[in-house]
Tab-separated table of C-alpha atoms in Angstrom:
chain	number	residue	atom	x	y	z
A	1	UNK	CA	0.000	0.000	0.000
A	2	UNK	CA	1.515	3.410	-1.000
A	3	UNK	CA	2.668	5.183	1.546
A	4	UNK	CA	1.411	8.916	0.495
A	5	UNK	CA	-1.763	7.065	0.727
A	6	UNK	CA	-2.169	5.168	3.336
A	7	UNK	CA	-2.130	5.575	7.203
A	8	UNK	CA	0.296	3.962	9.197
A	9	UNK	CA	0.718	0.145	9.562
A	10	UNK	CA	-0.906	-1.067	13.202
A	11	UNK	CA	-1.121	-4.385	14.999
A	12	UNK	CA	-4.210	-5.078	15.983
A	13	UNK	CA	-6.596	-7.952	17.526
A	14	UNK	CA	-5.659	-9.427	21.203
A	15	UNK	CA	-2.669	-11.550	21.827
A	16	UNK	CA	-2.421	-14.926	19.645
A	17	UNK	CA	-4.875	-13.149	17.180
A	18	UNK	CA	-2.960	-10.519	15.874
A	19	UNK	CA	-3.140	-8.805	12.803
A	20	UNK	CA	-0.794	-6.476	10.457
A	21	UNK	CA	-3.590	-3.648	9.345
A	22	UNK	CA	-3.446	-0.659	7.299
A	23	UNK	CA	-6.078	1.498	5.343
A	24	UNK	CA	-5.563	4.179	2.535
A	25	UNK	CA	-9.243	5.838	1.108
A	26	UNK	CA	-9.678	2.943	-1.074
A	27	UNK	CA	-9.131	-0.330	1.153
A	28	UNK	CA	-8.479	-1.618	4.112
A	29	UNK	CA	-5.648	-4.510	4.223
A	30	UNK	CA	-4.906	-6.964	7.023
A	31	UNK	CA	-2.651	-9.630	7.178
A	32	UNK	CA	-2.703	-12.364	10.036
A	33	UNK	CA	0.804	-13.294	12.694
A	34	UNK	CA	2.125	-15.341	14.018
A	35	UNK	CA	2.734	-15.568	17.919
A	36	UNK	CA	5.661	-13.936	17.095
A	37	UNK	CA	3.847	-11.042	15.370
A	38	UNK	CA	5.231	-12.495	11.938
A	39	UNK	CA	3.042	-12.074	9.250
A	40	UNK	CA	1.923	-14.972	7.506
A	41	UNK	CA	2.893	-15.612	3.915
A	42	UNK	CA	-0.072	-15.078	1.427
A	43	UNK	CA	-2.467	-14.283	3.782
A	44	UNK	CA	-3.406	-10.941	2.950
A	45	UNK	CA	-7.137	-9.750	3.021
A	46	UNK	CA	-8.661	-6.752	1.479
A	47	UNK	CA	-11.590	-4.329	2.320
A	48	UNK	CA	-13.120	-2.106	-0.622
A	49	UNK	CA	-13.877	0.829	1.902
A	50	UNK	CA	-17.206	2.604	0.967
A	51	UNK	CA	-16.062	6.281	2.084
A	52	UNK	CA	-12.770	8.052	2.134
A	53	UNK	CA	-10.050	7.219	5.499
A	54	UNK	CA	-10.778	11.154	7.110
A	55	UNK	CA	-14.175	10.059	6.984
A	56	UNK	CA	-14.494	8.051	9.602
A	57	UNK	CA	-12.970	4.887	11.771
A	58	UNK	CA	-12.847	0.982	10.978
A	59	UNK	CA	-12.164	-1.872	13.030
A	60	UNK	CA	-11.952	-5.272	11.274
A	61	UNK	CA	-13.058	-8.784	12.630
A	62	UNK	CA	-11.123	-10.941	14.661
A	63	UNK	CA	-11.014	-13.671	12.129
A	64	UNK	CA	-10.340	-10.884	9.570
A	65	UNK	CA	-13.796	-11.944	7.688
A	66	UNK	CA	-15.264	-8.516	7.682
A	67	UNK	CA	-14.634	-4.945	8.625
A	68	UNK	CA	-16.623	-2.861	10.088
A	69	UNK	CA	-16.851	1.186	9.030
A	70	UNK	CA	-17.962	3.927	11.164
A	71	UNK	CA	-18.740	6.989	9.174
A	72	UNK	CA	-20.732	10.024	9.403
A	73	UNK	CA	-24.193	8.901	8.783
A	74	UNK	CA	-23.783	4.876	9.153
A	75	UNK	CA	-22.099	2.034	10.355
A	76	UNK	CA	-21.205	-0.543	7.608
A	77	UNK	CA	-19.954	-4.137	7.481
A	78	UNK	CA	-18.032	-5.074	4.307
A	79	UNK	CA	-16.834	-8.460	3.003
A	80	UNK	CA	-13.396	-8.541	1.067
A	81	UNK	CA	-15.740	-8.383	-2.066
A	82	UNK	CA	-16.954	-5.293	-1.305
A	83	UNK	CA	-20.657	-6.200	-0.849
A	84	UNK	CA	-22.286	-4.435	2.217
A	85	UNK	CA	-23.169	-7.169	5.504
A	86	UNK	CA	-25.617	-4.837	6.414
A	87	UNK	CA	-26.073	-1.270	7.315
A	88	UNK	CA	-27.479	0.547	10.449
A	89	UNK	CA	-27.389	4.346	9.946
A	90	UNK	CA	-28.366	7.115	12.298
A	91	UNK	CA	-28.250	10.764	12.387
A	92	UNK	CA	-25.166	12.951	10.959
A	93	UNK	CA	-21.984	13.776	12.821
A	94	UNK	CA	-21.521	17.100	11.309
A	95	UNK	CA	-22.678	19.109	14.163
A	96	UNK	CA	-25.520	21.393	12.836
A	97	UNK	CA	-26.692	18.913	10.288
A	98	UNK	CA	-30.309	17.128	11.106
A	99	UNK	CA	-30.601	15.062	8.041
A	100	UNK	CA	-30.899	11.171	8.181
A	101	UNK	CA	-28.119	10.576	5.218
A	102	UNK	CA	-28.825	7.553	3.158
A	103	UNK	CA	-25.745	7.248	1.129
A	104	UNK	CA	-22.224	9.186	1.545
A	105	UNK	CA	-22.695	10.699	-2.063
A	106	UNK	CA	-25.347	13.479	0.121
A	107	UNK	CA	-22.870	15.118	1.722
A	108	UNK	CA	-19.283	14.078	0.202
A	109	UNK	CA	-18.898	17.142	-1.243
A	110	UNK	CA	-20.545	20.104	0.582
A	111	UNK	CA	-18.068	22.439	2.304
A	112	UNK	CA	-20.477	22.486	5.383
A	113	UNK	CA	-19.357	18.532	6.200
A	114	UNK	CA	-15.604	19.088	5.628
A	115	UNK	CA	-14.807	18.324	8.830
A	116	UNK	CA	-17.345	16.345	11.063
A	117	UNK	CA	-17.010	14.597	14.114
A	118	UNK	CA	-17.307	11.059	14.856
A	119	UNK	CA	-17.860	7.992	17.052
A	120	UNK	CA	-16.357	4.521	16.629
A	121	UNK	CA	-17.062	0.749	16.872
A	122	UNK	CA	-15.594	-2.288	18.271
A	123	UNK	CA	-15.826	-5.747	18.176
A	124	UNK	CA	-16.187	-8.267	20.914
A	125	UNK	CA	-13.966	-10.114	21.655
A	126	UNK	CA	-15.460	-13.339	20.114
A	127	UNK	CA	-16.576	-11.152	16.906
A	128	UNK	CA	-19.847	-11.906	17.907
A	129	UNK	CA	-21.156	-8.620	18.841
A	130	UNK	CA	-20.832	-5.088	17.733
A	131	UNK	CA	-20.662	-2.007	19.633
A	132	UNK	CA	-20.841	0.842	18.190
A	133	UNK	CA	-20.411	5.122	19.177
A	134	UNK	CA	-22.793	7.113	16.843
A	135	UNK	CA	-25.046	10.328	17.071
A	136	UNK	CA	-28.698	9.754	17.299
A	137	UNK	CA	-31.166	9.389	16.326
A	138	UNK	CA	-31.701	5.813	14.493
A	139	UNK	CA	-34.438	5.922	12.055
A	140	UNK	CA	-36.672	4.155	13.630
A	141	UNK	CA	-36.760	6.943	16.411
A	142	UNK	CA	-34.753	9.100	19.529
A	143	UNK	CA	-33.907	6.789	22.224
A	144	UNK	CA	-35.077	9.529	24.333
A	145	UNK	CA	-35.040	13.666	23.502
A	146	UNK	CA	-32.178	14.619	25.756
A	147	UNK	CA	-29.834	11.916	24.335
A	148	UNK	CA	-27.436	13.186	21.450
A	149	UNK	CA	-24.899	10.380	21.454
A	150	UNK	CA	-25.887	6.846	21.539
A	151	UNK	CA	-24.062	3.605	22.352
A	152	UNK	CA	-25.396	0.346	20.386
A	153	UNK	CA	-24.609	-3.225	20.885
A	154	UNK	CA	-25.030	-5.108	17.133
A	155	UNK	CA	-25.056	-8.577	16.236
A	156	UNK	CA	-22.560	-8.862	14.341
A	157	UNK	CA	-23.737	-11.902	11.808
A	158	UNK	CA	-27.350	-10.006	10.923
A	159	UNK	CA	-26.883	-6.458	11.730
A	160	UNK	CA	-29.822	-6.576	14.379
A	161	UNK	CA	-29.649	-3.389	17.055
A	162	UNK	CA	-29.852	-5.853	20.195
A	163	UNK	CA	-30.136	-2.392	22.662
A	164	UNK	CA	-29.346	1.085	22.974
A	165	UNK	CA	-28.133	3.081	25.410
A	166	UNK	CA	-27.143	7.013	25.938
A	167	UNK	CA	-23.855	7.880	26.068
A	168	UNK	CA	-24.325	10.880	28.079
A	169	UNK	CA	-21.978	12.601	26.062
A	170	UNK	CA	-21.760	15.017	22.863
A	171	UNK	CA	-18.758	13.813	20.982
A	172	UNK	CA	-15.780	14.769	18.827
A	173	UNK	CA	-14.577	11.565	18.527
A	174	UNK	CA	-14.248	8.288	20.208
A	175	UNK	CA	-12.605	4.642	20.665
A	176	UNK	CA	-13.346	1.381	21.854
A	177	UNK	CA	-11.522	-0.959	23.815
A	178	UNK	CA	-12.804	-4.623	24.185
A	179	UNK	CA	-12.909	-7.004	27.600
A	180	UNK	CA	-10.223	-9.272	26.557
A	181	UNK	CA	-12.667	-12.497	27.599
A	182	UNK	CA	-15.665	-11.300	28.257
A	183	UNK	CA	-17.493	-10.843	25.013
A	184	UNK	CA	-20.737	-9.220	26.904
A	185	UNK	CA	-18.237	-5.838	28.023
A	186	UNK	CA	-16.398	-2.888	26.439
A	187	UNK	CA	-14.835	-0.017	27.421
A	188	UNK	CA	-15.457	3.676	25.307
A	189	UNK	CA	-13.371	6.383	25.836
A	190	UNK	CA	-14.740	9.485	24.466
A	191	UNK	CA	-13.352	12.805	23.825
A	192	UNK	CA	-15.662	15.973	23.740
A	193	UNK	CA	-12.744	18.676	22.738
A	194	UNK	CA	-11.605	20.944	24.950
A	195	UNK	CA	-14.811	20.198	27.506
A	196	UNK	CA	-13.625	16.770	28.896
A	197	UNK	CA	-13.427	13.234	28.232
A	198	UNK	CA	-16.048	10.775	29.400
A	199	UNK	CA	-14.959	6.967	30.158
A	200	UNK	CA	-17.785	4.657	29.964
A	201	UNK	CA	-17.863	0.876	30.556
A	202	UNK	CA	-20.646	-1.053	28.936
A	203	UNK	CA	-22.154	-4.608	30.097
A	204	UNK	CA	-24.832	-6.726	28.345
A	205	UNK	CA	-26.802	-9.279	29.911
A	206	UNK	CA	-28.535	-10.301	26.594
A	207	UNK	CA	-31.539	-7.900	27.158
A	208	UNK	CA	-30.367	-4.700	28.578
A	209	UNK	CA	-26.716	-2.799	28.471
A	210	UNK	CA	-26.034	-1.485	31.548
A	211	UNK	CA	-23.230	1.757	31.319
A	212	UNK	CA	-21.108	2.573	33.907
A	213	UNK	CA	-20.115	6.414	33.372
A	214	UNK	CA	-16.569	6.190	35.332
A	215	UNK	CA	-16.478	9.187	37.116
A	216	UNK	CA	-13.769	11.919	35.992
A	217	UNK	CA	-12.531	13.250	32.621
A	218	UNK	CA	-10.686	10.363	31.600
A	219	UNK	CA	-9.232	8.034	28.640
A	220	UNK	CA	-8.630	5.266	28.926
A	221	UNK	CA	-5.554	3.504	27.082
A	222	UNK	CA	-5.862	-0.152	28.090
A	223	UNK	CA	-7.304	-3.414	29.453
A	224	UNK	CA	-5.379	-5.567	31.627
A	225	UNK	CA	-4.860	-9.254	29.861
A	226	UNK	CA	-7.751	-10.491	32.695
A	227	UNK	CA	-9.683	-7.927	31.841
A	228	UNK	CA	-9.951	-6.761	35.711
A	229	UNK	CA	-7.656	-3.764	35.501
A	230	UNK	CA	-7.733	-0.442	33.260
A	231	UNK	CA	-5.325	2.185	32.251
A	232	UNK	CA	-6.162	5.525	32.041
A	233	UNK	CA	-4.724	9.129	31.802
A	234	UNK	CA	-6.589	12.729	32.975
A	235	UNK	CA	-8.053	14.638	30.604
A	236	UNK	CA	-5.038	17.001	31.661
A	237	UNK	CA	-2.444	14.626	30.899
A	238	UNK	CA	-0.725	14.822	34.924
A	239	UNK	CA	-1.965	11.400	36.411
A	240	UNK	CA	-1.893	7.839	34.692
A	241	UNK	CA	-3.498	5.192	36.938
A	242	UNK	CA	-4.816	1.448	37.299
A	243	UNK	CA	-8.359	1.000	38.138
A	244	UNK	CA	-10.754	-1.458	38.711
A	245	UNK	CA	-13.428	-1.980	35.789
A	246	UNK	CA	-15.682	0.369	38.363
A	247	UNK	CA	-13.027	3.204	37.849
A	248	UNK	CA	-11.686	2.917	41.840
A	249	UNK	CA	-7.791	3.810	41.651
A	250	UNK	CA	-6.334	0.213	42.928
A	251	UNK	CA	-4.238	-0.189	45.701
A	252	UNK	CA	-1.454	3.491	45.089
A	253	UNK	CA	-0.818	2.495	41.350
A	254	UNK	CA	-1.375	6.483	40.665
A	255	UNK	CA	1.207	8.505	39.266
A	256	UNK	CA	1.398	12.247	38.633
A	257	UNK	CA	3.763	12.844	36.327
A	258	UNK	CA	5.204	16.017	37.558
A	259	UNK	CA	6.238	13.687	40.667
A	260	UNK	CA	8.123	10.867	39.261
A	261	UNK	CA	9.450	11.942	35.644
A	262	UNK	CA	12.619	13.063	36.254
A	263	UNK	CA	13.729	16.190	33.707
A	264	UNK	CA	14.721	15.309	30.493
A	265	UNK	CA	18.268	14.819	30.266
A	266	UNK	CA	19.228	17.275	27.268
A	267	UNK	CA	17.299	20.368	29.465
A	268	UNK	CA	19.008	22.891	30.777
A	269	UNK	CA	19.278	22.830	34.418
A	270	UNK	CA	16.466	25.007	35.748
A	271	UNK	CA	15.152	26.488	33.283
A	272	UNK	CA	12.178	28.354	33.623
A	273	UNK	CA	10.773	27.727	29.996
A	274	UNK	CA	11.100	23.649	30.501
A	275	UNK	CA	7.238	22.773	29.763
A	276	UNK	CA	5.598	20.644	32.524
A	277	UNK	CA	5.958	16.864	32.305
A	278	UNK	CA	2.742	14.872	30.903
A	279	UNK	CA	1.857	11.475	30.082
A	280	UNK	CA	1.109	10.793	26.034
A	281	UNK	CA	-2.149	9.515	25.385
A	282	UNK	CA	-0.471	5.907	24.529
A	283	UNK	CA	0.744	2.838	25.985
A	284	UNK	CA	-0.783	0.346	27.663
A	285	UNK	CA	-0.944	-3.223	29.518
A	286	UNK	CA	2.125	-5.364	28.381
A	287	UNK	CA	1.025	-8.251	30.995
A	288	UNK	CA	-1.023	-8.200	33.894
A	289	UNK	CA	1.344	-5.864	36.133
A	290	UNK	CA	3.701	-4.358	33.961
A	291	UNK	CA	2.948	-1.068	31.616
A	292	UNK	CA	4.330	0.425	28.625
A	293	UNK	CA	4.239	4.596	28.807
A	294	UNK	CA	5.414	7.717	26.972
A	295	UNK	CA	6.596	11.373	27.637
A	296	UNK	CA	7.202	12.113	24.244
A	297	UNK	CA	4.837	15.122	23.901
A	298	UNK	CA	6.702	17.024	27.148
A	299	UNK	CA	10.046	15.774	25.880
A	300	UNK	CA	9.411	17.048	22.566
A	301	UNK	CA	11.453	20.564	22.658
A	302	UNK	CA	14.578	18.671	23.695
A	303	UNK	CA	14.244	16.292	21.101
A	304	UNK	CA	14.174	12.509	21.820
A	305	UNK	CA	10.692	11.089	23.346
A	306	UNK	CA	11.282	9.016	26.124
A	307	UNK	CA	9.073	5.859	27.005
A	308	UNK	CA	9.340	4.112	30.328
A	309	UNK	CA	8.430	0.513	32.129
A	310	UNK	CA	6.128	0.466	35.173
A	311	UNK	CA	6.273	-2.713	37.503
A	312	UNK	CA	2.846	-2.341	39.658
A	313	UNK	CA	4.482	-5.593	41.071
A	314	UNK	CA	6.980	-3.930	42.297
A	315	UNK	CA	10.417	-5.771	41.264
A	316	UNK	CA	11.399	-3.097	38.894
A	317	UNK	CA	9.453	0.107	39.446
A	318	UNK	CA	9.302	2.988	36.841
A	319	UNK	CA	12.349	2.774	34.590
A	320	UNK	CA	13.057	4.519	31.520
A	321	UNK	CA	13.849	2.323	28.398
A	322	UNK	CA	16.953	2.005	26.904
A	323	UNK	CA	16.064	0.972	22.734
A	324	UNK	CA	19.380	0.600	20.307
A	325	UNK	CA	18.454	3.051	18.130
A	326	UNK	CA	16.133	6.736	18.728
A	327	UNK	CA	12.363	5.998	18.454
A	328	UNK	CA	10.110	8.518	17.511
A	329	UNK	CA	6.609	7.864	18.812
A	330	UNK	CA	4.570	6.882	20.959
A	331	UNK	CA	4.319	2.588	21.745
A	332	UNK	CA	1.226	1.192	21.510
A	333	UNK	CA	0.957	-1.773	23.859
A	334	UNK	CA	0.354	-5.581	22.304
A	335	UNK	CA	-0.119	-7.611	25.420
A	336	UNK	CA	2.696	-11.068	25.255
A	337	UNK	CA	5.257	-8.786	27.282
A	338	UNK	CA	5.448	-6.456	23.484
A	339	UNK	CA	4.524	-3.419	22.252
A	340	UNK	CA	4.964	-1.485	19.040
A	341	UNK	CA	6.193	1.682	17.514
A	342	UNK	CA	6.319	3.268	14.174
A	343	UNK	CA	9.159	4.669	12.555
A	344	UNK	CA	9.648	8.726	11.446
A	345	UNK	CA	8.172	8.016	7.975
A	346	UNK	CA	4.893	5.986	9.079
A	347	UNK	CA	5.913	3.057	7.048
A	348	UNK	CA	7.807	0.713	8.905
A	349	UNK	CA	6.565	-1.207	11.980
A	350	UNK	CA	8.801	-2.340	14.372
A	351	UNK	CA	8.000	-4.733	17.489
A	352	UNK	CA	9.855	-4.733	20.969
A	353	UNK	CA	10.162	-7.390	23.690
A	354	UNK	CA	10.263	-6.429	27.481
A	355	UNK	CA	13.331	-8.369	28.129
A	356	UNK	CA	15.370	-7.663	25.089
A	357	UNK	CA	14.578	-4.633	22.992
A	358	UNK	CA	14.843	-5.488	19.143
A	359	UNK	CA	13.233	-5.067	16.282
């Protein structure tokens, strides 16, 4: 996939059912690894995507059978022929825009829905069930008249809107993070601009979601392997924590980074125009008790990003890490004791181990 066209390659999937993705306006490709996060030969699968890559988000199966497109007036699951699953649409993302959109050709080019916002979707973690981030209202009616976002749970064979709930929230985008186990739960981290960031945790019982609004402006980053223990940073970027799936801060794994990120070692000492440590909005859960961070955005006017190891366990601590060569992003977490990071030119994926750093 071209480069100047494409986004940047990502792993995604949980552990043992990784994939290599990537999408450009036209497609989205993903190729199956290995337990060693090798791809496997031959095994690429492609997406015909029905709207252009700013226009939207995508998350694609765990058995890489379909993918699933979030876009401004629809959610749409596509086979690698390009025919549509099945469609559920519901009400524009473009802010002042009341239309119910029934094809992408409406809107695709009027100046007015340049730049819309936008929800997301996620699969379970058995692919069984969709849940998906959109504005309201679904054709078929508001959920109620104070609700602007909603939060859907789809099946993901049919289509069939199995619930809805309200999001509570008036998005400008959004992101899903599954229960690695639990099929029935999913975490949503939404951002609403400037004005905060709601964390909600969903739960189906087969007839009713039940949303836990975790209280705070908060995103969250990960899910522990077990699926009992989330990652999250402040809205204000100064405290990452663990929490319980309730949102309770567990046990004094807290951390503001003022507090424990020592000054960046090309700084001058004490100087007054040295920008505030914060934690990036990245990393995540490389096992149960160990996590994969970044200062990168504070570390920026001196240069290299730095990315550091936390031990909740407590045998190693917090502990900046020492790569062969300069990295120059943020990780993204992969669960398996590895994480990920792309290189300067978003084109080249490279993979790291907790014990030995390599490519």
């Amino acid at each position: 996939m071209p480069a100047s066209q494409a986004g940047p390659p990502a792993i995604a999937g949980l552990p043992g059912r990784s994939m290599l993705v990537q999408r450009n306006d036209d497609e989205v490709v993903a190729r199956p690894l290995d337990d060693a996060f090798v791809p496997r030969a031959g095994a690429d699968v492609r997406f015909p995507a029905p709207w252009p890559r700013h226009r939207g988000t995508w998350e694609v199966a765990p058995d890489a059978s379909v993918v699933v497109f979030a876009g401004v007036h629809a959610v749409r699951v596509v086979e690698p022929s390009g025919a549509t699953r099945w469609e559920v649409r519901h009400g524009c993302w473009y802010g002042a825009c009341r239309e119910m959109h029934t094809s992408y050709d409406e809107y695709a080019d009027r100046p007015d829905h340049r730049y819309p916002e936008g929800g997301s979707v996620g699969f379970s973690a058995d692919g069984t069930i969709v849940w998906a981030h959109v504005r309201g209202p679904l054709p078929e009616g508001e959920l109620h008249p104070d609700a602007v976002d909603e939060w859907l749970v789809i099946d993901a064979v049919s289509g069939r809107v199995l619930a809805r709930a309200d999001a509570e929230a008036a998005a400008a985008g959004s992101f899903h993070l599954p229960h690695p186990t639990d099929p029935r739960q999913m975490g949503l981290s939404i951002g609403e601009g400037q004005d905060g960031a709601p964390l909600r945790w969903g739960r189906w019982d087969g007839e009713e979601p039940a949303v836990d609004c975790l209280e705070g402006d908060l995103c969250l980053l990960s899910v522990s392997p077990s699926g009992d223990r989330l990652m999250t940073i402040s809205h204000d970027q100064d405290r990452l924590a663990v929490r319980d799936s309730r949102g309770a801060v567990m046990e004094t794994w807290e951390w503001e980074a003022e507090a424990v990120i020592p000054g960046h070692p090309d700084a001058t000492s004490g100087d007054e125009d040295e920008p505030p440590a914060c934690w990036d909005w990245a990393g995540g859960f490389l096992d149960e008790t160990t996590l994969v961070v970044s200062t990168a955005e504070s570390d920026d006017q001196w240069g290299q990003g730095r990315h550091w190891l936390i031990d909740i366990a407590g045998s190693f601590g917090f502990v900046p890490i020492a790569y062969p060569s300069p990295v120059s992003c943020e990780p993204t977490a992969l669960g398996n004791g590895a994480w990920s990071t792309v290189s300067e030119s978003r084109d080249v994926l490279h993979v790291w181990d907790v014990r030995t750093p390599e490519d």
